[in-house]
Amino acid sequence: IKEGIDLGLDIGDPYVCKNYHDLSFADAYIFYQITDKFNSIFLNDSFVLNRLRQFGFGIIENNKKIKNYITNFAMGI
């Protein structure tokens, strides 16, 4: 977007939009895939998956380094 603005283009210019799309598509697609998989896991009420979720959250909750990494990532830091 900055490149387009520096060139004097409008933010809605097709060049700016295509460039933004090309640069952000992979990240957006990965985020979609991860979100979809997590949603599937949390919608499933199986005993085994419930135990795995509890185990995973326990690891995150008790490991300050992992917890801070996830928190910072979520905040965009």
Short mmCIF file of N, CA and C in Angstrom, two decimals:
data_model
loop_
_atom_site.label_atom_id
_atom_site.label_comp_id
_atom_site.label_asym_id
_atom_site.label_seq_id
_atom_site.Cartn_x
_atom_site.Cartn_y
_atom_site.Cartn_z
N ILE A 1 0.84 -1.18 0.00
CA ILE A 1 0.00 0.00 0.00
C ILE A 1 0.88 1.25 0.00
N LYS A 2 1.93 1.23 0.84
CA LYS A 2 2.83 2.38 0.91
C LYS A 2 3.46 2.66 -0.44
N GLU A 3 3.85 1.61 -1.14
CA GLU A 3 4.46 1.78 -2.46
C GLU A 3 3.49 2.48 -3.41
N GLY A 4 2.24 2.07 -3.40
CA GLY A 4 1.23 2.69 -4.25
C GLY A 4 1.01 4.15 -3.90
N ILE A 5 0.95 4.45 -2.61
CA ILE A 5 0.78 5.83 -2.17
C ILE A 5 1.99 6.66 -2.59
N ASP A 6 3.19 6.08 -2.42
CA ASP A 6 4.41 6.79 -2.84
C ASP A 6 4.42 7.07 -4.33
N LEU A 7 3.76 6.22 -5.11
CA LEU A 7 3.66 6.43 -6.56
C LEU A 7 2.53 7.39 -6.92
N GLY A 8 1.78 7.84 -5.91
CA GLY A 8 0.69 8.77 -6.15
C GLY A 8 -0.61 8.09 -6.54
N LEU A 9 -0.69 6.79 -6.32
CA LEU A 9 -1.89 6.04 -6.68
C LEU A 9 -2.90 6.07 -5.55
N ASP A 10 -4.17 5.96 -5.92
CA ASP A 10 -5.25 5.86 -4.94
C ASP A 10 -5.18 4.49 -4.28
N ILE A 11 -5.58 4.41 -3.02
CA ILE A 11 -5.52 3.15 -2.29
C ILE A 11 -6.41 2.07 -2.94
N GLY A 12 -7.42 2.48 -3.70
CA GLY A 12 -8.29 1.53 -4.37
C GLY A 12 -7.88 1.21 -5.80
N ASP A 13 -6.74 1.73 -6.21
CA ASP A 13 -6.25 1.47 -7.57
C ASP A 13 -6.02 -0.03 -7.76
N PRO A 14 -6.37 -0.57 -8.93
CA PRO A 14 -6.19 -2.00 -9.16
C PRO A 14 -4.76 -2.50 -8.91
N TYR A 15 -3.76 -1.70 -9.24
CA TYR A 15 -2.37 -2.10 -8.99
C TYR A 15 -2.13 -2.28 -7.49
N VAL A 16 -2.59 -1.32 -6.70
CA VAL A 16 -2.40 -1.37 -5.24
C VAL A 16 -3.15 -2.57 -4.66
N CYS A 17 -4.38 -2.77 -5.09
CA CYS A 17 -5.19 -3.88 -4.58
C CYS A 17 -4.59 -5.24 -4.94
N LYS A 18 -4.14 -5.39 -6.19
CA LYS A 18 -3.56 -6.66 -6.61
C LYS A 18 -2.25 -6.92 -5.87
N ASN A 19 -1.44 -5.90 -5.72
CA ASN A 19 -0.18 -6.04 -5.00
C ASN A 19 -0.44 -6.46 -3.54
N TYR A 20 -1.40 -5.81 -2.89
CA TYR A 20 -1.74 -6.17 -1.51
C TYR A 20 -2.25 -7.61 -1.45
N HIS A 21 -3.11 -7.98 -2.38
CA HIS A 21 -3.64 -9.34 -2.42
C HIS A 21 -2.52 -10.36 -2.57
N ASP A 22 -1.62 -10.10 -3.52
CA ASP A 22 -0.52 -11.03 -3.77
C ASP A 22 0.37 -11.19 -2.55
N LEU A 23 0.60 -10.09 -1.82
CA LEU A 23 1.47 -10.15 -0.65
C LEU A 23 0.80 -10.77 0.57
N SER A 24 -0.52 -10.65 0.68
CA SER A 24 -1.20 -11.12 1.89
C SER A 24 -1.94 -12.44 1.73
N PHE A 25 -2.06 -12.95 0.51
CA PHE A 25 -2.87 -14.14 0.27
C PHE A 25 -2.37 -15.35 1.06
N ALA A 26 -1.08 -15.62 1.01
CA ALA A 26 -0.54 -16.82 1.67
C ALA A 26 -0.81 -16.78 3.17
N ASP A 27 -0.57 -15.64 3.81
CA ASP A 27 -0.81 -15.52 5.25
C ASP A 27 -2.30 -15.70 5.57
N ALA A 28 -3.15 -15.09 4.77
CA ALA A 28 -4.59 -15.21 5.01
C ALA A 28 -5.06 -16.65 4.82
N TYR A 29 -4.52 -17.34 3.82
CA TYR A 29 -4.92 -18.72 3.56
C TYR A 29 -4.46 -19.64 4.69
N ILE A 30 -3.24 -19.46 5.16
CA ILE A 30 -2.73 -20.26 6.28
C ILE A 30 -3.58 -20.02 7.53
N PHE A 31 -3.90 -18.75 7.80
CA PHE A 31 -4.74 -18.41 8.94
C PHE A 31 -6.11 -19.09 8.83
N TYR A 32 -6.68 -19.08 7.63
CA TYR A 32 -7.96 -19.75 7.39
C TYR A 32 -7.85 -21.25 7.69
N GLN A 33 -6.80 -21.89 7.20
CA GLN A 33 -6.63 -23.33 7.40
C GLN A 33 -6.48 -23.67 8.89
N ILE A 34 -5.67 -22.91 9.59
CA ILE A 34 -5.46 -23.15 11.02
C ILE A 34 -6.77 -22.96 11.79
N THR A 35 -7.47 -21.88 11.50
CA THR A 35 -8.74 -21.60 12.17
C THR A 35 -9.75 -22.71 11.91
N ASP A 36 -9.81 -23.18 10.69
CA ASP A 36 -10.73 -24.26 10.33
C ASP A 36 -10.41 -25.54 11.10
N LYS A 37 -9.12 -25.88 11.20
CA LYS A 37 -8.73 -27.10 11.92
C LYS A 37 -9.02 -26.98 13.41
N PHE A 38 -8.71 -25.82 14.00
CA PHE A 38 -9.02 -25.62 15.41
C PHE A 38 -10.53 -25.70 15.65
N ASN A 39 -11.30 -25.12 14.78
CA ASN A 39 -12.76 -25.17 14.91
C ASN A 39 -13.25 -26.61 14.90
N SER A 40 -12.71 -27.42 13.99
CA SER A 40 -13.09 -28.84 13.92
C SER A 40 -12.75 -29.57 15.22
N ILE A 41 -11.58 -29.28 15.76
CA ILE A 41 -11.16 -29.93 17.00
C ILE A 41 -12.07 -29.54 18.16
N PHE A 42 -12.41 -28.25 18.26
CA PHE A 42 -13.21 -27.79 19.39
C PHE A 42 -14.69 -28.14 19.26
N LEU A 43 -15.15 -28.43 18.07
CA LEU A 43 -16.54 -28.85 17.90
C LEU A 43 -16.73 -30.33 18.20
N ASN A 44 -15.66 -31.10 18.19
CA ASN A 44 -15.73 -32.53 18.43
C ASN A 44 -15.75 -32.80 19.93
N ASP A 45 -16.71 -33.58 20.39
CA ASP A 45 -16.87 -33.85 21.82
C ASP A 45 -16.26 -35.18 22.25
N SER A 46 -15.37 -35.74 21.45
CA SER A 46 -14.81 -37.04 21.82
C SER A 46 -13.97 -36.93 23.10
N PHE A 47 -13.99 -37.98 23.87
CA PHE A 47 -13.25 -38.03 25.13
C PHE A 47 -11.76 -37.82 24.90
N VAL A 48 -11.22 -38.48 23.89
CA VAL A 48 -9.78 -38.38 23.60
C VAL A 48 -9.40 -36.95 23.23
N LEU A 49 -10.18 -36.33 22.34
CA LEU A 49 -9.87 -34.95 21.95
C LEU A 49 -10.04 -33.99 23.13
N ASN A 50 -11.00 -34.25 23.98
CA ASN A 50 -11.19 -33.41 25.16
C ASN A 50 -9.95 -33.49 26.05
N ARG A 51 -9.44 -34.69 26.26
CA ARG A 51 -8.22 -34.86 27.07
C ARG A 51 -7.01 -34.20 26.42
N LEU A 52 -6.90 -34.33 25.10
CA LEU A 52 -5.79 -33.69 24.38
C LEU A 52 -5.87 -32.17 24.49
N ARG A 53 -7.06 -31.62 24.40
CA ARG A 53 -7.24 -30.16 24.55
C ARG A 53 -6.82 -29.72 25.94
N GLN A 54 -7.27 -30.46 26.95
CA GLN A 54 -6.91 -30.12 28.33
C GLN A 54 -5.40 -30.20 28.53
N PHE A 55 -4.79 -31.23 27.98
CA PHE A 55 -3.34 -31.40 28.09
C PHE A 55 -2.62 -30.24 27.41
N GLY A 56 -3.05 -29.90 26.19
CA GLY A 56 -2.42 -28.80 25.45
C GLY A 56 -2.56 -27.47 26.15
N PHE A 57 -3.75 -27.17 26.65
CA PHE A 57 -3.94 -25.92 27.37
C PHE A 57 -3.15 -25.90 28.67
N GLY A 58 -3.01 -27.05 29.31
CA GLY A 58 -2.20 -27.13 30.53
C GLY A 58 -0.74 -26.80 30.24
N ILE A 59 -0.22 -27.32 29.14
CA ILE A 59 1.17 -27.01 28.76
C ILE A 59 1.33 -25.52 28.53
N ILE A 60 0.40 -24.94 27.78
CA ILE A 60 0.48 -23.50 27.49
C ILE A 60 0.36 -22.69 28.77
N GLU A 61 -0.58 -23.05 29.61
CA GLU A 61 -0.81 -22.29 30.85
C GLU A 61 0.39 -22.35 31.79
N ASN A 62 1.08 -23.47 31.81
CA ASN A 62 2.19 -23.64 32.76
C ASN A 62 3.56 -23.30 32.18
N ASN A 63 3.63 -22.92 30.92
CA ASN A 63 4.91 -22.57 30.30
C ASN A 63 4.86 -21.09 29.92
N LYS A 64 5.52 -20.26 30.72
CA LYS A 64 5.46 -18.81 30.53
C LYS A 64 5.99 -18.39 29.16
N LYS A 65 7.04 -19.06 28.68
CA LYS A 65 7.63 -18.69 27.39
C LYS A 65 6.63 -18.92 26.25
N ILE A 66 5.98 -20.08 26.24
CA ILE A 66 4.99 -20.38 25.20
C ILE A 66 3.80 -19.44 25.33
N LYS A 67 3.35 -19.24 26.55
CA LYS A 67 2.19 -18.37 26.79
C LYS A 67 2.46 -16.95 26.31
N ASN A 68 3.65 -16.41 26.63
CA ASN A 68 4.01 -15.07 26.18
C ASN A 68 4.13 -14.99 24.66
N TYR A 69 4.69 -16.04 24.05
CA TYR A 69 4.83 -16.06 22.60
C TYR A 69 3.46 -15.98 21.93
N ILE A 70 2.52 -16.79 22.40
CA ILE A 70 1.18 -16.81 21.82
C ILE A 70 0.48 -15.46 22.05
N THR A 71 0.62 -14.92 23.25
CA THR A 71 0.00 -13.63 23.56
C THR A 71 0.56 -12.53 22.69
N ASN A 72 1.89 -12.48 22.56
CA ASN A 72 2.52 -11.45 21.73
C ASN A 72 2.13 -11.60 20.27
N PHE A 73 2.07 -12.84 19.80
CA PHE A 73 1.67 -13.08 18.41
C PHE A 73 0.25 -12.58 18.17
N ALA A 74 -0.64 -12.87 19.12
CA ALA A 74 -2.04 -12.44 18.98
C ALA A 74 -2.16 -10.92 18.99
N MET A 75 -1.26 -10.24 19.71
CA MET A 75 -1.28 -8.77 19.76
C MET A 75 -0.53 -8.14 18.60
N GLY A 76 0.11 -8.97 17.78
CA GLY A 76 0.85 -8.44 16.63
C GLY A 76 2.21 -7.88 16.98
N ILE A 77 2.75 -8.33 18.09
CA ILE A 77 4.06 -7.84 18.55
C ILE A 77 5.16 -8.73 17.99
#
